[in-house]
Coordinates of N, CA and C in Angstrom, one line a residue:
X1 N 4.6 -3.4 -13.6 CA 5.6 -2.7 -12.9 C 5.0 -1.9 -11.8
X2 N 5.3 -2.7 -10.7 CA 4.3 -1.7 -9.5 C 5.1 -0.8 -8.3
X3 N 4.5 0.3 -8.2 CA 5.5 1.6 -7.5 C 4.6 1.8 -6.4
X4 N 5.1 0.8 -5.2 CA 3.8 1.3 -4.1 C 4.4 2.7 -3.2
X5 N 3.6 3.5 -2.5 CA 3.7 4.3 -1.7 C 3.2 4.1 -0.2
X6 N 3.7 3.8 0.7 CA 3.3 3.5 2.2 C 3.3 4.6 3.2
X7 N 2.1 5.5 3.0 CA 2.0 6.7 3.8 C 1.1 6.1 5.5
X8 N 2.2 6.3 6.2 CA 1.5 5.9 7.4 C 2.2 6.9 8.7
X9 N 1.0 6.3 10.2 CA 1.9 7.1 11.1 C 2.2 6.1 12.1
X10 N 2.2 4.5 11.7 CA 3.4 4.0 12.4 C 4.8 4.6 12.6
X11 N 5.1 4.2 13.8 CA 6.4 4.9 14.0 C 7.3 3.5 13.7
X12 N 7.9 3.1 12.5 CA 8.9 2.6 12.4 C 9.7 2.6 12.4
X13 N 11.0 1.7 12.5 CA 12.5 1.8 12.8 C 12.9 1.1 11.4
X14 N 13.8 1.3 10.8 CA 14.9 0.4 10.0 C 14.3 -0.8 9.7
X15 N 14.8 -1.6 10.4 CA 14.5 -3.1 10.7 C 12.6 -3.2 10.2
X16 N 12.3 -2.5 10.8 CA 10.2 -2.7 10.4 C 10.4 -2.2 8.8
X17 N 10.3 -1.3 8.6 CA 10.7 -1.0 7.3 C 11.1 -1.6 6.3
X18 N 12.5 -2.1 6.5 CA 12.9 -3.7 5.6 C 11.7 -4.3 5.1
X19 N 11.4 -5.1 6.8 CA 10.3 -6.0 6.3 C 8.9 -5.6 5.6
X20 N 8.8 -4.7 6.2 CA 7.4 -3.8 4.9 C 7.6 -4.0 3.2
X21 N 8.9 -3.5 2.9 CA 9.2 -3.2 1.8 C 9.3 -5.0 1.4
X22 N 10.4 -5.7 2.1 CA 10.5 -6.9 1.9 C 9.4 -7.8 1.7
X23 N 8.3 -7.5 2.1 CA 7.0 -8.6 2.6 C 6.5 -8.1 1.2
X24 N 6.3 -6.6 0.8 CA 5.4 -6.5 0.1 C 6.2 -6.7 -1.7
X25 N 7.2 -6.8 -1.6 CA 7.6 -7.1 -2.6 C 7.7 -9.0 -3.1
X26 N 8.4 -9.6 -2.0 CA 7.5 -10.4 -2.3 C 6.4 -11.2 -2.4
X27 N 5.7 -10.7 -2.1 CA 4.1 -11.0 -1.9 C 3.9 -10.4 -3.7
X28 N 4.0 -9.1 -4.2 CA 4.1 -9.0 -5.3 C 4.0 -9.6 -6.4
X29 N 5.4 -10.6 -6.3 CA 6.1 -11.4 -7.1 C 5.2 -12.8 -7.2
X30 N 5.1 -13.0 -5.7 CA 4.4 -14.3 -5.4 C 3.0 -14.3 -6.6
X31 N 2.4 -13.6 -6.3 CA 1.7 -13.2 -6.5 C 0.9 -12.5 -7.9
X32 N 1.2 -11.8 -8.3 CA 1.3 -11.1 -9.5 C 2.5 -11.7 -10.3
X33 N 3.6 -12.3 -10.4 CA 4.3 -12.5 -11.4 C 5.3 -11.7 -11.7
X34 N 5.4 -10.4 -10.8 CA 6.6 -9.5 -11.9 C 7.9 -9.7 -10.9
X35 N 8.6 -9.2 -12.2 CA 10.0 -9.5 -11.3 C 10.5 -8.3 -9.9
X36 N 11.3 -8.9 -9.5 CA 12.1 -8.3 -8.0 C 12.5 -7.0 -8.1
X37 N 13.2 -7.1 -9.5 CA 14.3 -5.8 -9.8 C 12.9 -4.4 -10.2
X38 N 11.5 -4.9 -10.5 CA 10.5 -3.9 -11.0 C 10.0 -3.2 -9.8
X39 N 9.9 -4.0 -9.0 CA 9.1 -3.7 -7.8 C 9.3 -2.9 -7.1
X40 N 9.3 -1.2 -6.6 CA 9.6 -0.2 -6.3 C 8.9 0.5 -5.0
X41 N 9.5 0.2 -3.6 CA 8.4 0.5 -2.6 C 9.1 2.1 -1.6
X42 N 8.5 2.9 -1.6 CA 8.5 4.2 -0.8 C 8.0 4.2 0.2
X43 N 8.2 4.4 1.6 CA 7.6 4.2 3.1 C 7.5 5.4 3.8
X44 N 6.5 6.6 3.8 CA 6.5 8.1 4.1 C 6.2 7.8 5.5
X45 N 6.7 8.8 6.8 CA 6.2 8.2 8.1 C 5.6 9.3 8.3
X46 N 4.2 9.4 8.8 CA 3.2 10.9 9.4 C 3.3 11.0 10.3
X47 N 3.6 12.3 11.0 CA 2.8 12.6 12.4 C 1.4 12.2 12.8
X48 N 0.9 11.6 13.8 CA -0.6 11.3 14.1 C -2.0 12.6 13.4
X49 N -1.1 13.8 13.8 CA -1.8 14.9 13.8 C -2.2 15.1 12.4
X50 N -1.2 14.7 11.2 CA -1.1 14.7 9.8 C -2.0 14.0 9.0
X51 N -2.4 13.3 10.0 CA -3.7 11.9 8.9 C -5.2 11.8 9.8
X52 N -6.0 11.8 8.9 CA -7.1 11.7 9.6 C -8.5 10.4 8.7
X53 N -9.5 10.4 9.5 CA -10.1 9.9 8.3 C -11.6 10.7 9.1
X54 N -12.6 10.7 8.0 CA -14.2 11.3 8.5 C -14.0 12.5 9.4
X55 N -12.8 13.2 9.0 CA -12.5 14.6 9.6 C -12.4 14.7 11.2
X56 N -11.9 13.7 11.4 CA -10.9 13.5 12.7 C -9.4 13.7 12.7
X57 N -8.7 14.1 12.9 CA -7.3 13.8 13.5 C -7.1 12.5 13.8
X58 N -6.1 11.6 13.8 CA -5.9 10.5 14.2 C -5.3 10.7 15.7
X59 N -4.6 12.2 15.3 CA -4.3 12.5 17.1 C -5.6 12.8 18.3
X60 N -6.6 13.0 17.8 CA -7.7 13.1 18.3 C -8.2 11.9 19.5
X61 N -8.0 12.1 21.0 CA -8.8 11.9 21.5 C -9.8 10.4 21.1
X62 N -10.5 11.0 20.6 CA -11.7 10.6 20.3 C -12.1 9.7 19.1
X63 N -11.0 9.9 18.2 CA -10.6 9.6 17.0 C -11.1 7.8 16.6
X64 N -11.2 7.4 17.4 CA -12.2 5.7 17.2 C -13.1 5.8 16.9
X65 N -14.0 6.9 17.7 CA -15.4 6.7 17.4 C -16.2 7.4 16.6
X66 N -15.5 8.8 16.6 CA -15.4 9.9 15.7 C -15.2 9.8 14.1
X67 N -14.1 8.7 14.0 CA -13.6 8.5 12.6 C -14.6 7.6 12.5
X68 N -15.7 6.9 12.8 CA -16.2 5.8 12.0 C -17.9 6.0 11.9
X69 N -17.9 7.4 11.9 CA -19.5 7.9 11.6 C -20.2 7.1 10.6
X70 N -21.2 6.4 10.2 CA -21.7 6.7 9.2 C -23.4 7.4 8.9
X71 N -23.7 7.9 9.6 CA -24.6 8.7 9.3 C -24.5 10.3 9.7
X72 N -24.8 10.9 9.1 CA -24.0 12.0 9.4 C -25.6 13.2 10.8
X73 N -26.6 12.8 10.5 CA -27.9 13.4 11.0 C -27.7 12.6 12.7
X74 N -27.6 11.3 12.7 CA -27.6 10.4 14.1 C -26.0 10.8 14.9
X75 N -25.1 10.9 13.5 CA -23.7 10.6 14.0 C -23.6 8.9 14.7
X76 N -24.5 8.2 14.0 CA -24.2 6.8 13.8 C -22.9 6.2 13.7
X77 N -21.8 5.6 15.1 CA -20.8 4.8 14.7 C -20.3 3.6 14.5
X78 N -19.6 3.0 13.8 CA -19.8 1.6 14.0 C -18.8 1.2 15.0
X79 N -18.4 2.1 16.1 CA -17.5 1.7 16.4 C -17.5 0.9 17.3
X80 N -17.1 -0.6 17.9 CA -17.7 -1.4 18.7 C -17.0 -1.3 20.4
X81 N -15.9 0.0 20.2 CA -15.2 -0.1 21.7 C -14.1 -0.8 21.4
X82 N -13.9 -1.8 20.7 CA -12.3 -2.9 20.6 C -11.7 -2.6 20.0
X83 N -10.6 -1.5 19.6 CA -10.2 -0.8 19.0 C -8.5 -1.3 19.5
X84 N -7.9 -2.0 18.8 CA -6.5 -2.2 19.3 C -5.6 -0.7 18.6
X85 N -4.4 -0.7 18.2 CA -3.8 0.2 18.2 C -4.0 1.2 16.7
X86 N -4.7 2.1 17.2 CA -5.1 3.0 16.3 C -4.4 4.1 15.3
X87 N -3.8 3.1 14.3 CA -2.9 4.1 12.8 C -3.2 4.0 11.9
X88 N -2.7 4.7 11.1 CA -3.2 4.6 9.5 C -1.8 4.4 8.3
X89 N -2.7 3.5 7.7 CA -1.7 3.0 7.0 C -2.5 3.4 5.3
X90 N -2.1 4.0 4.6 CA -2.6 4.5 3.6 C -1.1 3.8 2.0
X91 N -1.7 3.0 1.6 CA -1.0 2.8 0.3 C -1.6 2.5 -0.7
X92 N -0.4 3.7 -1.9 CA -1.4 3.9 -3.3 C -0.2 3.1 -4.3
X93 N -1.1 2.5 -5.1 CA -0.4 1.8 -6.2 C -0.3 2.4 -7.3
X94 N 0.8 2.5 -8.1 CA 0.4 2.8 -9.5 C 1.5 1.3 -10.2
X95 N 0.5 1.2 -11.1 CA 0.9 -0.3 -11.9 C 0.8 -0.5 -12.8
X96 N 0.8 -1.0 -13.9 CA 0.6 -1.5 -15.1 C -0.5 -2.1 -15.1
X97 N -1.4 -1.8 -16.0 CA -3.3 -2.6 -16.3 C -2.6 -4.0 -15.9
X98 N -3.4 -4.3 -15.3 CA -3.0 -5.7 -14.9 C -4.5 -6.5 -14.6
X99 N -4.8 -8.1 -15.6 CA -6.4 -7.9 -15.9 C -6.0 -9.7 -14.3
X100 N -4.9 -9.4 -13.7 CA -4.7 -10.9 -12.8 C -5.6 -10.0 -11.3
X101 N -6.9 -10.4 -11.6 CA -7.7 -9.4 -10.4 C -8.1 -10.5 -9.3
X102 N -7.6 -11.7 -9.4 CA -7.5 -12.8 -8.3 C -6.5 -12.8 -7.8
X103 N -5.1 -12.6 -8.6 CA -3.2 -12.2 -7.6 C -3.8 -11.2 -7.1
X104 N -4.3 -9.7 -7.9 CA -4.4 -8.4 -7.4 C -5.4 -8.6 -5.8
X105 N -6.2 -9.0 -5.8 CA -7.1 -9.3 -4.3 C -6.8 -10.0 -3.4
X106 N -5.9 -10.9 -3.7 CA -5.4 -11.9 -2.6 C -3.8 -10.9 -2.3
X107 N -3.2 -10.4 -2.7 CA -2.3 -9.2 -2.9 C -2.9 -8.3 -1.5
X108 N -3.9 -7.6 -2.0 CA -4.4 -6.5 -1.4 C -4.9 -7.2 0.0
X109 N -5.7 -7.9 0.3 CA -5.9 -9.1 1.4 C -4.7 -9.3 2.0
X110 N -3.8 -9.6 1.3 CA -2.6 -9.9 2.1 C -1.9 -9.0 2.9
X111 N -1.5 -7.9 2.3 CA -1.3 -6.8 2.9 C -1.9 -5.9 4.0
X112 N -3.1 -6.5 3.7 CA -3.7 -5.3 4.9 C -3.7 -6.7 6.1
X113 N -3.7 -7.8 6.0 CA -3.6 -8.7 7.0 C -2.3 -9.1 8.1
X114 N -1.1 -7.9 6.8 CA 0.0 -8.2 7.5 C 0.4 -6.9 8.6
X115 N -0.8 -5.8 8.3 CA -0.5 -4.6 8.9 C -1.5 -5.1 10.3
X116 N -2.4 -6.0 10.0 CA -3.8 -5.8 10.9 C -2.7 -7.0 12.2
X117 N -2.5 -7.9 11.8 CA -1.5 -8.6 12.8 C -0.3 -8.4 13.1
X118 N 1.0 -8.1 12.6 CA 1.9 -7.2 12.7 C 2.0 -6.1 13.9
X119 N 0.6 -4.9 13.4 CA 1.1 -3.9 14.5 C -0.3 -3.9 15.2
X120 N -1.0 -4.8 14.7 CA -2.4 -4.6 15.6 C -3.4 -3.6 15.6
X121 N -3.4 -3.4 14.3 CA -4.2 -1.8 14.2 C -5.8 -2.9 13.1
X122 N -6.8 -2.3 13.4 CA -8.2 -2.8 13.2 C -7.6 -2.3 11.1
X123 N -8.4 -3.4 10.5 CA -8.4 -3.3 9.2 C -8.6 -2.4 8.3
X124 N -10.1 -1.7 9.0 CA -10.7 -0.4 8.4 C -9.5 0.7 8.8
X125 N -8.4 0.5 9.2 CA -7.2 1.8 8.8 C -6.1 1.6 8.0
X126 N -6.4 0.7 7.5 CA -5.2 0.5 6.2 C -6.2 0.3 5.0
X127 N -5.9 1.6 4.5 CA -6.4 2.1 2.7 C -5.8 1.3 1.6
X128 N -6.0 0.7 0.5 CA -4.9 0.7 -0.8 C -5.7 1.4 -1.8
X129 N -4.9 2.2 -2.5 CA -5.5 2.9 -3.3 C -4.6 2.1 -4.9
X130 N -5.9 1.9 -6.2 CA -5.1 1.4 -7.0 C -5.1 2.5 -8.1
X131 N -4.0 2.3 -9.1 CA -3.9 3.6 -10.0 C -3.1 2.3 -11.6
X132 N -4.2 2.1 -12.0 CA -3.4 1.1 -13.3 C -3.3 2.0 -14.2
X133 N -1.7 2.0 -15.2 CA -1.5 2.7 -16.0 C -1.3 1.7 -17.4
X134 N -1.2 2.5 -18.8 CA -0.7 1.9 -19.9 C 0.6 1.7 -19.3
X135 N 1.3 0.6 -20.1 CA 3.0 0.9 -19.9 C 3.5 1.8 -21.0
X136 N 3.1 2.1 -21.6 CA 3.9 3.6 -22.3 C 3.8 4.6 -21.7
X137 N 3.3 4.4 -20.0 CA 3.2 5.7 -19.3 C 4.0 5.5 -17.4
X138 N 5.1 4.0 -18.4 CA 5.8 4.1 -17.2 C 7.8 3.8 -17.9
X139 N 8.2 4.8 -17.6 CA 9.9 5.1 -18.2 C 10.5 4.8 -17.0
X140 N 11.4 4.0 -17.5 CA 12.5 3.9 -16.7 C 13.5 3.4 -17.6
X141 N 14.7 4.2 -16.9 CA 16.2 4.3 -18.1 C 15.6 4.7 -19.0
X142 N 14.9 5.5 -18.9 CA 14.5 6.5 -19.8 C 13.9 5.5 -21.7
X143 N 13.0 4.1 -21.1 CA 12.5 3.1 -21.7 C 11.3 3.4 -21.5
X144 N 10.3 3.0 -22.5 CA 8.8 3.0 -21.8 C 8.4 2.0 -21.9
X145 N 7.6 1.6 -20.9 CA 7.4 -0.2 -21.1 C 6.4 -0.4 -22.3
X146 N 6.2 0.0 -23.3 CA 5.9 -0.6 -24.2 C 6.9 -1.1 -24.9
X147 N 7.9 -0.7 -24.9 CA 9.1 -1.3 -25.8 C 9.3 -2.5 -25.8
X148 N 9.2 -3.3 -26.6 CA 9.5 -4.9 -26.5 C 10.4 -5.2 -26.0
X149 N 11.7 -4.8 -26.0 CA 12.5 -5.1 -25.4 C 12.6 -4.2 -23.6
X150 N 11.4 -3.7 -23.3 CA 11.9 -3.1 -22.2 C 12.6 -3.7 -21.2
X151 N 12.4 -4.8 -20.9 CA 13.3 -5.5 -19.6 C 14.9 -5.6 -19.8
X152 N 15.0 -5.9 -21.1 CA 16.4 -5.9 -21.0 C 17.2 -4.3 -20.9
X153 N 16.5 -3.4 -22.0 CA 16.8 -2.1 -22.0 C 17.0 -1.2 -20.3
X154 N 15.8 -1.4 -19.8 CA 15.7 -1.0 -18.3 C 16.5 -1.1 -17.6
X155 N 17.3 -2.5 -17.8 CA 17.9 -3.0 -17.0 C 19.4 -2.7 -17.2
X156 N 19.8 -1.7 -18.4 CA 21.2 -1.9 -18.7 C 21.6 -0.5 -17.7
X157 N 22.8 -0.7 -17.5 CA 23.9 0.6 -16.8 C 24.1 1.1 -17.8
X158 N 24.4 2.8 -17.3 CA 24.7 3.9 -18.2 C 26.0 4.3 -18.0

């Protein structure tokens, strides 16, 4: 049962959004196996100024070359100049242990390939963060997915 969160400072409209939610749910399913009705997607939108990476601002100026230090003594960056449209796309999973770590990577692959061509923003700025839980530590309808019967219980109206 996967609860993604899509903290980003694309500026979406409605219609983009759909398809976020829509892509990544099915891709999900495709993919991992779980059903439609489990699949739970949240889309937070940032200000530029609100997200940063390597202690830049994304509203920064400078923020391509700046965000991609890796040495901290040289100020070493990898940044090559080709930098198409620079946002950040940060999404955290929380899921059920799930041992399908070939769906899970072609998943994650997929995703970040649909943000990288989509809106054109370089790879290294879309994060996925994973968070696998027991299912006795995910309730819904007030069921916890350990319950053998949880899908049907979940699923009933109160």
């Amino acid at each position: 049962m996967p609860y993604f969160t899509v903290s980003t400072s694309l500026d979406l409209n409605s219609s983009q959004k759909q398809e976020i939610i829509s892509f990544i749910t099915k891709k999900t399913n495709e993919l991992l196996g779980i059903f439609w009705d489990k699949i739970q997607v949240t889309i937070h939108l940032k200000e530029s100024d609100c997200m940063g990476r390597a202690g830049v601002s994304l509203a920064s100026p400078d923020f391509s070359s700046k965000s991609r230090i890796m040495e901290t003594e040289s100020l070493k960056s990898y940044y090559s100049g080709k930098v198409g449209n620079e946002e950040l796309v940060i999404i955290e999973l929380d899921i059920w242990e799930n041992n399908n770590e070939e769906g899970k990577n072609t998943l994650f692959k997929e995703i970040t390939d649909f943000f990288r061509q989509k809106y054109m923003i370089p790879g290294d700025d879309v994060l996925i963060l994973i968070r696998e839980m027991k299912p006795k530590s995910w309730i819904q309808n007030g069921i916890p997915g350990d319950d053998s019967l949880f899908l049907e219980k979940s699923r009933k109206n109160l």
